[in-house]
Coordinates of C-alpha atoms in Angstrom, one line a residue:
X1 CA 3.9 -104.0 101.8
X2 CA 4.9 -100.9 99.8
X3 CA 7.3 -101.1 96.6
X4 CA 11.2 -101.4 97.7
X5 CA 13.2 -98.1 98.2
X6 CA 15.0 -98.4 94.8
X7 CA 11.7 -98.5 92.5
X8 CA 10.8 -95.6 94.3
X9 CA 13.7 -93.6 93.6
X10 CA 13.4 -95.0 89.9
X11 CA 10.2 -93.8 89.8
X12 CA 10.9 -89.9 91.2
X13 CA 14.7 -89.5 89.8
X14 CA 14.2 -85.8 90.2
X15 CA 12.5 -85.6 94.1
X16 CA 15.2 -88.3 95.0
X17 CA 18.1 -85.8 93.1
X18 CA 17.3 -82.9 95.3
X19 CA 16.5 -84.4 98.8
X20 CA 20.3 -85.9 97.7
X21 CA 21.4 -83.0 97.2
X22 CA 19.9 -80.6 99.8
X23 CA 21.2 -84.2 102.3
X24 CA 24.6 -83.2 101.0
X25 CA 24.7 -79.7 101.4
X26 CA 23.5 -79.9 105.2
X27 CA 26.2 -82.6 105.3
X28 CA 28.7 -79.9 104.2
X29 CA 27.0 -77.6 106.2
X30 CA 27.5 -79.5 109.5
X31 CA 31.4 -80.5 108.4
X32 CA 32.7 -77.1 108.4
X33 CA 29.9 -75.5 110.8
X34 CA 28.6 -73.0 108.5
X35 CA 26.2 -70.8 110.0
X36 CA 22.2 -69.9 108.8
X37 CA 23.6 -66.5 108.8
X38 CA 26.4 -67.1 106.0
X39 CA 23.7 -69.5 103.5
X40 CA 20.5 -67.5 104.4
X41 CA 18.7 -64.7 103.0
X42 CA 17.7 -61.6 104.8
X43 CA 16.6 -58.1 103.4
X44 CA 19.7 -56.3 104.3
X45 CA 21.7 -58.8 102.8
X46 CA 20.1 -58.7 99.2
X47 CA 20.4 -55.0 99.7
X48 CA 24.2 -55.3 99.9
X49 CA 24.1 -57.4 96.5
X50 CA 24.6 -61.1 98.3
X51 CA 21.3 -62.2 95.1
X52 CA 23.1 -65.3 95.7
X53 CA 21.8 -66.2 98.6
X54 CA 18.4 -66.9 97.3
X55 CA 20.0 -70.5 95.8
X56 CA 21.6 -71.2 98.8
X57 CA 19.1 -70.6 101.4
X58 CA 16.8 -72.6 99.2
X59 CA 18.9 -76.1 99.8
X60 CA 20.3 -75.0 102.8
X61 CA 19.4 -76.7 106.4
X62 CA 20.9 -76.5 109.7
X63 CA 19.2 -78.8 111.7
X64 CA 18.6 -82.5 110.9
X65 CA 15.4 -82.3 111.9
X66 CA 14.3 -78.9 109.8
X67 CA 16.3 -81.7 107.1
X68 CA 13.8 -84.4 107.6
X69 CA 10.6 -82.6 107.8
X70 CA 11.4 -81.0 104.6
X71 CA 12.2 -83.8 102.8
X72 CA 10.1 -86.4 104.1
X73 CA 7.2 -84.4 102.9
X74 CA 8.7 -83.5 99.7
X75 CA 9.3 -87.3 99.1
X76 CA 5.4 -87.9 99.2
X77 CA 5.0 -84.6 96.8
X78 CA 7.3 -86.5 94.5
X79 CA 4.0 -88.2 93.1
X80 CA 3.9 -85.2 90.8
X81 CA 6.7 -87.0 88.6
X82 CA 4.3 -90.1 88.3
X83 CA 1.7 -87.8 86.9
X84 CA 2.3 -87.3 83.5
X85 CA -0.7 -88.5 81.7
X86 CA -2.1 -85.6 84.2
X87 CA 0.4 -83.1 82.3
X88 CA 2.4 -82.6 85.0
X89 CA 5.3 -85.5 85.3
X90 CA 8.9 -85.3 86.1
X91 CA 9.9 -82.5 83.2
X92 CA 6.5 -80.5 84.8
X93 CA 8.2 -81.1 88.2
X94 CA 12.1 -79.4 87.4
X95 CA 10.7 -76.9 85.3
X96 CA 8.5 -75.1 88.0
X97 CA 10.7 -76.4 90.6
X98 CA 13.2 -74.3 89.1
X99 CA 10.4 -71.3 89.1
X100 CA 9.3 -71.7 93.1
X101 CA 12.8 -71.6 94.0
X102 CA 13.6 -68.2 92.5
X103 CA 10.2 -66.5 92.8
X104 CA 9.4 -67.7 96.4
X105 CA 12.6 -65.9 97.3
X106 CA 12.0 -62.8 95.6
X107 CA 8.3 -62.6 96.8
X108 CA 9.7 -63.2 100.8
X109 CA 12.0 -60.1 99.9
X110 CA 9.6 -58.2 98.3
X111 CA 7.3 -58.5 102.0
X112 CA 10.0 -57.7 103.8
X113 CA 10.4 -54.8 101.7
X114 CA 6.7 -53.6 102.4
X115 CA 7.0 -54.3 105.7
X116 CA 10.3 -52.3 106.6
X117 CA 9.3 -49.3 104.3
X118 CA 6.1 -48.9 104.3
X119 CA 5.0 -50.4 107.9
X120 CA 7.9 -49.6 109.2
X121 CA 8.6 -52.6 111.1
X122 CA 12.4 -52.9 111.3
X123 CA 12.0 -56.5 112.7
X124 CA 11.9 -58.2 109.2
X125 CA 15.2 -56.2 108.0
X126 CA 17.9 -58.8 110.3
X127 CA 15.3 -61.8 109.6
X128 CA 16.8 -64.9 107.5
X129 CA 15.3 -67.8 106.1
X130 CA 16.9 -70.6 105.0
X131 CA 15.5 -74.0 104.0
X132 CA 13.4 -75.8 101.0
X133 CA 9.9 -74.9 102.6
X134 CA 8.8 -72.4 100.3
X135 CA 9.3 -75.3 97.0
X136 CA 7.5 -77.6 99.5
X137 CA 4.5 -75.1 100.3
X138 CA 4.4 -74.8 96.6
X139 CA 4.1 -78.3 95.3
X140 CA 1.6 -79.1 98.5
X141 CA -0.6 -76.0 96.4
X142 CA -0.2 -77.2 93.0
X143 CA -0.8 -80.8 94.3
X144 CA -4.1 -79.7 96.3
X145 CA -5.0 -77.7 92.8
X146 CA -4.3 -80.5 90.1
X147 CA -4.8 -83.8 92.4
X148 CA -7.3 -82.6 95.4
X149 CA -7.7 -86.4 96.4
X150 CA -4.2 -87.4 96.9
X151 CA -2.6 -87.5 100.4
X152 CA 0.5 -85.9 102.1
X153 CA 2.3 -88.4 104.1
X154 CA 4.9 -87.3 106.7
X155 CA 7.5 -89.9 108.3
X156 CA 5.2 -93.0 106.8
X157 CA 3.2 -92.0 110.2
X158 CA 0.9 -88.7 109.4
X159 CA -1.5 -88.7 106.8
X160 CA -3.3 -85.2 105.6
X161 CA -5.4 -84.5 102.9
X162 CA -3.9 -82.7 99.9
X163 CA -6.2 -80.1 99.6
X164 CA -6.3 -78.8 103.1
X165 CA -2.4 -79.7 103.5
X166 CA -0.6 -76.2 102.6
X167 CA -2.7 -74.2 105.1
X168 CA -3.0 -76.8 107.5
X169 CA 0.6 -77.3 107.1
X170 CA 1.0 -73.3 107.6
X171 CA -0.8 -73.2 110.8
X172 CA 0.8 -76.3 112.5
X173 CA 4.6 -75.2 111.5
X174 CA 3.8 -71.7 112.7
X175 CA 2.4 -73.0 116.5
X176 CA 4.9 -76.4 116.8
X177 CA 7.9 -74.5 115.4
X178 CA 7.9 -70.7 116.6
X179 CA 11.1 -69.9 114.8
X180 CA 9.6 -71.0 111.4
X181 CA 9.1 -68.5 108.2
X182 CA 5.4 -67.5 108.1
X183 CA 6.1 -65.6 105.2
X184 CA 8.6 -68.2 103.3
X185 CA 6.0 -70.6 103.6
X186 CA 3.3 -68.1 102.8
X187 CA 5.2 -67.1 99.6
X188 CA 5.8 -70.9 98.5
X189 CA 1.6 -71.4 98.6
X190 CA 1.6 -67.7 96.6
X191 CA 3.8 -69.0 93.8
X192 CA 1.8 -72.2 93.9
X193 CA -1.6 -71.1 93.1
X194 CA 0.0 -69.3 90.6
X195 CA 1.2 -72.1 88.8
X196 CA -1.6 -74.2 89.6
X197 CA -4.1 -71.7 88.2
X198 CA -2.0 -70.9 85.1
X199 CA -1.0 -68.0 85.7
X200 CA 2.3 -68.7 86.0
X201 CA 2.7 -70.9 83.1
X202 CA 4.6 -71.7 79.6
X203 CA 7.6 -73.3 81.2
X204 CA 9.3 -75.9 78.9
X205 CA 13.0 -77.2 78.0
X206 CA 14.0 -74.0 76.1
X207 CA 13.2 -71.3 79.0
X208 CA 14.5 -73.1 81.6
X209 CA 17.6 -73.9 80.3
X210 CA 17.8 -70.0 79.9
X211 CA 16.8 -68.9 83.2
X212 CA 19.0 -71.7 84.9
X213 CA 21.4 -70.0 83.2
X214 CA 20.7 -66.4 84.1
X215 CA 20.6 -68.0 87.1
X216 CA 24.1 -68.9 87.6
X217 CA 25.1 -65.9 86.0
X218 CA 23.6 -63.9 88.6
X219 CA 24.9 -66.4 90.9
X220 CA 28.5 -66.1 90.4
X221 CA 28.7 -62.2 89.4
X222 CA 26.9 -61.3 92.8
X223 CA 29.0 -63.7 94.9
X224 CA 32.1 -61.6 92.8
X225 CA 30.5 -57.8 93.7
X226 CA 29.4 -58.9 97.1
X227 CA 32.9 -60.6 98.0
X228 CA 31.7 -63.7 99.5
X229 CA 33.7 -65.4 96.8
X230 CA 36.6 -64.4 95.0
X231 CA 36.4 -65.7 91.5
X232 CA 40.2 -64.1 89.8
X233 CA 39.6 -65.1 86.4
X234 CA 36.5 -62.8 86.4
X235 CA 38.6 -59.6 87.0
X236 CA 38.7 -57.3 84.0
X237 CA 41.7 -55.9 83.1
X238 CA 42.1 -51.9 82.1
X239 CA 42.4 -51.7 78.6
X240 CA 43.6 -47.7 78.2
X241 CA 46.6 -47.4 76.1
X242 CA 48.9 -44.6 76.6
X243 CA 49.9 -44.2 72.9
X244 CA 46.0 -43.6 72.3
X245 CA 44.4 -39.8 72.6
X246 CA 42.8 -39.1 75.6
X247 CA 40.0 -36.8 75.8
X248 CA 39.0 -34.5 78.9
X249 CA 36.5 -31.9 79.7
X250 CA 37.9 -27.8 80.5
X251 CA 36.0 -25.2 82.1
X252 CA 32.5 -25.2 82.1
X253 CA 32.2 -28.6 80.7
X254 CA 31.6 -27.4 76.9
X255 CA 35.2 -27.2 75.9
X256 CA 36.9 -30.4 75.0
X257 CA 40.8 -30.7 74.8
X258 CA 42.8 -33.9 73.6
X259 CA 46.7 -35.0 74.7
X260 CA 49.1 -34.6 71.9
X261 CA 50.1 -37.7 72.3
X262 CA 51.5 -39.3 69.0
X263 CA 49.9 -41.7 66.7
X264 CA 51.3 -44.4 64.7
X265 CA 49.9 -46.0 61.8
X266 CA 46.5 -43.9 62.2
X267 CA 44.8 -41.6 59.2
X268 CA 42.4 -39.3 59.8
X269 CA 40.1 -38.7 57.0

């Protein structure tokens, strides 16, 4: 018999944090029947400014069973957090969670950029993704790099080894589910390798705190511009005075001319 449900969540308090939390958003998803189209990420919508999208498609699931594939394999990558000795652990596990998420998304973009300007193949311009595969894709990689004998087990039923899982997983996805990203989960095994072979690397406390911030900066500024959201506290207010000098440009642009208006209290020295 395996260890009871509780000492496993105990023993991956991140994993079982965001398969809680991407269980919650489909939730909400399914309560107020949201759409892929208004949580996903396509090229033309990161070209009108929507750069919050990229967060959202990340957690975001529409069907339960796109839901449970996800997370059931993301539950058995959750070993990661039980490998610190290995230098990896639960802090290892956030930190470059934090990194696939944002980096997998802008690497999908940046092929559908290639392939609509340079290949012209307008296909990928309409396309959206939306779902955690590309984190999943990437901890299957760094898992197949940093623990090649481990196993990936999906529903407590299928049992694949690590190091052939993320292209095995690729293929399978792309023939059983025709509608799945190629490239999200391409990208997600990218940004992996990266990771796993250090070249992505130097993540601790300090910059993730500040890119999580950036982060929501980004976040909440483009869901302002874009007006997906409208966030009144963030309007800026004109400042011009009308008691102040204003100064304006005559002619051809070399002459300058200011109002008369009067000043009070000023001295010009």
């Amino acid at each position: 018999m395996g260890k009871p449900l509780i000492y496993e969540i105990v023993e991956k308090p991140a994993t079982s944090c965001i398969i809680g939390i991407c269980s919650a958003i489909w939730f909400y998803i399914q309560k107020k029947n949201i759409g892929y189209s208004h949580v996903g990420i396509s090229y033309e919508t990161a070209v009108e400014g929507h750069y919050w999208r990229i967060i959202t498609s990340a957690f975001s699931h529409i069907s339960v069973l796109h839901l449970i594939f996800n997370m059931s394999a993301l539950w058995s990558l959750g070993v990661v957090e039980q490998l610190g000795h290995m230098g990896l652990g639960a802090a290892y596990y956030l930190h470059y969670t934090l990194v696939l998420v944002v980096l997998s998304g802008l690497l999908v973009l940046g092929m559908y950029h290639i392939l609509i300007q340079r290949f012209k193949v307008d296909y990928f311009r309409r396309v959206t993704a939306v779902g955690y595969s590309c984190v999943v894709f990437g901890w299957m990689t760094i898992l197949s790099v940093k623990q090649p004998s481990s196993k990936l087990n999906l529903f407590g039923l299928l049992s694949l080894p690590i190091s052939f899982a993320p292209f095995e997983s690729l293929i399978f996805t792309s023939i059983i589910v025709p509608q799945a990203s190629f490239l999200g989960h391409l990208s997600g095994i990218i940004i992996g390798y990266a990771i796993a072979w250090n070249l992505i690397h130097g993540m601790n406390n300090f910059w993730a705190i500040s890119m999580l911030g950036w982060i929501l900066l980004i976040f909440v500024f483009s869901l302002k511009r874009s007006g997906a959201y409208d966030f009144n506290f963030l309007e800026i207010e004109s400042v011009s005075d009308p008691s102040l000098p204003s100064v304006r440009f005559l002619g051809n642009g070399r002459t300058l001319q200011m109002s008369a208006s009067p000043l009070t209290g000023v001295e010009v020295v």
